Short mmCIF file of C-alpha atoms in Angstrom, two decimals:
data_model
loop_
_atom_site.label_atom_id
_atom_site.label_comp_id
_atom_site.label_asym_id
_atom_site.label_seq_id
_atom_site.Cartn_x
_atom_site.Cartn_y
_atom_site.Cartn_z
CA SER N 400 -9.25 9.45 17.28
CA ILE N 401 -13.06 10.01 17.28
CA VAL N 402 -15.65 7.39 17.08
CA ILE N 403 -19.32 8.21 16.44
CA ASP N 404 -21.93 5.55 16.81
CA VAL N 405 -25.33 6.95 15.99
CA ARG N 406 -28.50 4.99 16.50
CA ALA N 407 -30.30 6.80 13.73
CA ARG N 408 -33.40 5.38 11.90
CA HIS N 409 -34.11 8.33 9.73
CA GLY N 410 -32.28 9.29 6.56
CA PHE N 411 -31.94 12.97 7.54
CA ALA N 412 -30.13 12.08 10.82
CA LYS N 413 -27.80 9.89 8.84
CA LEU N 414 -27.21 12.63 6.25
CA CYS N 415 -26.19 15.15 9.02
CA PHE N 416 -23.64 12.85 10.43
CA PHE N 417 -22.21 11.98 7.03
CA VAL N 418 -21.80 15.80 6.58
CA ALA N 419 -20.00 15.93 9.91
CA ALA N 420 -17.63 13.19 8.74
CA GLU N 421 -16.79 15.17 5.52
CA PHE N 422 -16.15 18.20 7.75
CA LEU N 423 -13.70 16.18 9.96
CA GLN N 424 -11.91 14.77 6.92
CA GLN N 425 -11.36 18.12 5.32
CA PHE N 426 -10.27 19.98 8.48
CA ARG N 427 -8.50 17.29 10.61
CA ALA N 428 -6.12 15.73 8.17
CA ALA N 429 -7.77 12.46 8.96
CA THR N 430 -9.15 9.41 7.39
CA VAL N 431 -12.91 8.80 7.79
CA VAL N 432 -14.46 5.47 7.51
CA ARG N 433 -18.20 5.17 7.44
CA THR N 434 -20.75 2.49 7.24
CA HIS N 435 -24.41 2.03 8.24
CA THR N 436 -27.00 -0.57 8.85
CA ALA N 437 -30.81 -0.23 8.87
CA HIS N 438 -30.68 1.09 12.53
CA ALA N 439 -27.45 2.80 12.89
CA VAL N 440 -24.66 4.92 11.31
CA PHE N 441 -21.02 4.35 12.31
CA ILE N 442 -18.31 6.97 11.67
CA TRP N 443 -14.76 6.31 12.49
CA CYS N 444 -12.35 9.27 12.24
CA THR N 445 -8.80 8.42 12.86
CA ASP N 446 -5.48 10.37 12.54
CA ASP N 447 -3.62 9.31 9.47
CA ASN N 448 -0.32 8.79 11.43
CA VAL N 449 -2.12 6.30 13.73
CA SER N 450 -1.86 2.50 12.73
CA HIS N 451 -4.84 0.37 13.10
CA ALA N 452 -3.09 -2.79 11.68
CA ALA N 453 -4.08 -6.15 13.22
CA GLU N 454 -2.95 -9.66 12.93
CA LEU N 455 -4.78 -12.10 10.55
CA MET N 456 -6.17 -15.16 12.25
CA MET N 457 -5.01 -18.52 11.06
CA GLY N 458 -7.06 -19.72 8.11
CA ALA N 459 -8.52 -16.17 7.46
CA SER N 460 -8.04 -14.04 4.35
CA MET N 461 -8.13 -10.44 3.41
CA VAL N 462 -8.24 -8.49 0.06
CA VAL N 463 -6.27 -5.31 -0.58
CA GLN N 464 -5.63 -3.03 -3.58
CA VAL N 465 -2.07 -2.27 -4.59
CA GLN N 466 -1.51 0.81 -6.51
CA ALA N 467 1.42 0.94 -8.96
CA GLN N 468 2.29 4.55 -8.17
CA ASN N 469 2.74 3.89 -4.35
CA LEU N 470 6.14 3.26 -3.08
CA TRP N 471 4.51 1.32 -0.10
CA ASN N 472 1.04 -0.02 -0.11
CA SER N 473 0.10 -0.91 3.51
CA ALA N 474 -1.79 -4.08 3.89
CA ASN N 475 -2.85 -2.82 7.51
CA LEU N 476 -1.55 -6.25 8.66
CA ARG N 477 0.83 -6.81 11.49
CA VAL N 478 2.93 -9.97 11.01
CA VAL N 479 5.17 -12.10 13.16
CA ALA N 480 8.29 -14.18 12.35
CA GLY N 481 7.46 -17.65 11.47
CA GLN N 482 3.93 -17.05 10.23
CA VAL N 483 3.11 -18.37 6.64
CA TYR N 484 0.93 -16.51 4.11
CA GLU N 485 -0.26 -17.23 0.66
CA ILE N 486 -0.56 -14.18 -1.56
CA GLN N 487 -2.46 -14.07 -4.88
CA ALA N 488 -2.62 -11.14 -7.24
CA GLN N 489 -5.04 -10.32 -10.03
CA GLY N 490 -5.05 -7.49 -12.58
CA LYS N 491 -2.65 -5.53 -14.67
CA TRP N 492 -0.55 -2.51 -14.19
CA SER N 493 2.10 -0.70 -16.24
CA ASP N 494 5.43 1.24 -16.26
CA ARG N 495 4.64 3.92 -18.80
CA GLU N 496 3.28 1.98 -21.76
CA TYR N 497 4.70 -1.47 -20.74
CA GLU N 498 1.81 -3.40 -19.29
CA THR N 499 2.26 -6.52 -17.16
CA ASP N 500 0.62 -8.65 -14.45
CA ALA N 501 2.17 -9.21 -11.01
CA ASN N 502 4.99 -11.39 -12.46
CA GLY N 503 6.63 -8.34 -14.12
CA ILE N 504 8.42 -7.91 -17.37
CA GLU N 505 12.02 -7.83 -18.53
CA SER N 506 13.49 -4.56 -19.64
CA GLN N 507 11.64 -3.25 -22.79
CA SER N 508 13.96 -0.52 -23.77
CA VAL N 509 17.57 0.54 -23.62
CA ILE N 510 16.79 2.89 -20.77
CA GLN N 511 15.13 0.25 -18.69
CA GLY N 512 18.24 -1.92 -19.23
CA TRP N 513 20.41 0.78 -17.99
CA PHE N 514 18.43 1.32 -14.80
CA ALA N 515 17.61 -2.41 -14.18
CA PRO N 516 20.36 -2.71 -11.50
CA ALA N 517 18.74 0.14 -9.56
CA ARG N 518 15.44 -1.60 -9.03
CA ARG N 519 14.25 -1.90 -5.45
CA PHE N 520 14.21 -5.59 -5.55
CA LYS N 521 17.14 -6.28 -7.87
CA SER N 522 16.39 -9.86 -8.64
CA GLY N 523 12.74 -9.02 -9.75
CA ASP N 524 11.65 -7.72 -13.06
CA TRP N 525 9.91 -4.45 -13.77
CA GLY N 526 6.51 -4.28 -12.21
CA THR N 527 6.88 -7.61 -10.18
CA LEU N 528 4.66 -7.64 -7.03
CA ILE N 529 7.03 -7.49 -3.96
CA ALA N 530 6.22 -7.93 -0.35
CA ALA N 531 8.04 -6.02 2.32
CA VAL N 532 8.04 -6.22 6.12
CA HIS N 533 9.17 -3.24 8.13
CA GLU N 534 8.99 -2.29 11.73
CA ASN N 535 7.27 1.03 11.07
CA ALA N 536 3.43 1.15 10.47
CA ASP N 537 3.32 4.54 8.67
CA LEU N 538 5.34 4.05 5.48
CA GLU N 539 2.50 4.51 3.12
CA GLN N 540 2.15 8.14 4.46
CA LYS N 541 5.69 8.78 3.08
CA ASN N 542 4.85 8.12 -0.58
CA PRO N 543 6.19 10.99 -2.68
CA ASN N 544 3.06 12.81 -4.01
CA THR N 545 4.40 13.85 -7.37
CA ASN N 546 4.35 12.66 -10.99
CA ASN N 547 7.54 14.54 -11.76
CA ALA N 548 10.68 12.26 -11.70
CA VAL N 549 12.96 15.14 -10.79
CA PHE N 550 11.02 16.15 -7.80
CA GLN N 551 10.45 12.53 -6.79
CA PHE N 552 14.29 12.05 -6.90
CA PHE N 553 14.70 14.77 -4.28
CA GLU N 554 11.82 13.28 -2.22
CA GLU N 555 13.55 9.95 -2.38
CA ASN N 556 16.65 11.43 -0.68
CA ILE N 557 14.56 13.42 1.87
CA ASN N 558 12.56 10.28 2.84
CA GLN N 559 15.61 7.96 2.73
CA ILE N 560 13.67 5.35 0.80
CA GLU N 561 16.82 3.28 0.04
CA ALA N 562 17.73 3.11 3.74
CA VAL N 563 14.01 1.95 4.56
CA ASP N 564 14.34 -0.72 1.89
CA GLN N 565 17.61 -2.03 3.44
CA GLN N 566 15.85 -2.29 6.72
CA SER N 567 12.93 -4.21 5.31
CA GLU N 568 12.63 -7.89 4.70
CA MET N 569 11.60 -8.20 1.01
CA GLN N 570 10.25 -11.24 -0.90
CA ARG N 571 9.05 -11.65 -4.56
CA ILE N 572 5.33 -12.50 -4.90
CA GLY N 573 4.40 -12.39 -8.57
CA THR N 574 0.83 -13.67 -9.21
CA GLN N 575 1.01 -16.21 -6.50
CA SER N 576 3.44 -17.11 -3.78
CA GLN N 577 3.63 -18.61 -0.30
CA ILE N 578 5.92 -16.66 2.01
CA THR N 579 7.34 -17.29 5.57
CA ILE N 580 7.68 -14.17 7.50
CA GLY N 581 11.22 -13.73 8.81
CA ARG N 582 10.72 -10.73 11.30
CA ASN N 583 8.03 -9.02 13.20
CA GLY N 584 6.56 -5.94 11.62
CA TYR N 585 4.04 -4.65 9.21
CA LEU N 586 3.27 -5.95 5.67
CA TYR N 587 3.62 -3.75 2.59
CA LEU N 588 3.26 -4.54 -1.08
CA PHE N 589 4.68 -2.56 -4.11
CA PHE N 590 5.53 -2.42 -7.77
CA ASN N 591 9.11 -3.22 -8.45
CA ASP N 592 10.72 -0.10 -9.89
CA VAL N 593 13.56 2.25 -9.41
CA ARG N 594 12.76 4.53 -6.35
CA PHE N 595 12.48 7.88 -8.18
CA ALA N 596 10.29 6.71 -11.15
CA TYR N 597 7.01 5.75 -9.58
CA GLY N 598 5.14 8.74 -11.05
CA ASN N 599 4.78 7.25 -14.57
CA ASN N 600 3.35 3.90 -13.26
CA ARG N 601 -0.40 3.26 -13.70
CA GLY N 602 -2.99 0.65 -12.61
CA LEU N 603 -3.56 -1.49 -9.54
CA LEU N 604 -3.81 -5.18 -8.51
CA THR N 605 -6.32 -6.94 -6.37
CA VAL N 606 -4.35 -8.97 -3.91
CA LYS N 607 -5.75 -11.69 -1.61
CA ILE N 608 -3.65 -12.44 1.61
CA SER N 609 -4.35 -15.66 3.37
CA ARG N 610 -2.71 -16.82 6.55
CA ILE N 611 -1.61 -20.48 6.28
CA SER N 612 0.05 -21.00 9.58
#
């Protein structure tokens, strides 16, 4: 990873380093995080396959966005068995034209009814917000990058999504839930759907995660 801490008071110097950050992002397959104050520019350039997840202090909160199209949305949060979190979700997302909040909806068509038993979290409705804890910190990088259900079906098999789900601790969240972590790992959130059909999902939720104990 690369960290650049530039004590720059002038706009031109800041501009130069922002250009450098763009170069790194384009040519290093990296994620660049930038911020600045009145007296400094800070650029963090980190490899995408390196986790920077941290534990949330007791009583602290954080806010993340959860995309409906992502198989796994990383909260960048390392969790430990026995910890208790309250999770609250706001917003709407949809499976094709069927819009819902984080509580999800029952099957709206015959086809959805057929595929309901194949949902990743079987006891949750379509679009229910689900939390998962897994030992690997890099699951979000394994999201199939396609809107085509056929190609996504093949990517599902290549990435062994079902096996990863079986290795995960999953809990239903909905619009608000308090959960107790049952195993050490990393926290992920996702839209409940069948594994090969995320390409037609739309929208995102804003999710607040608070550590209770």
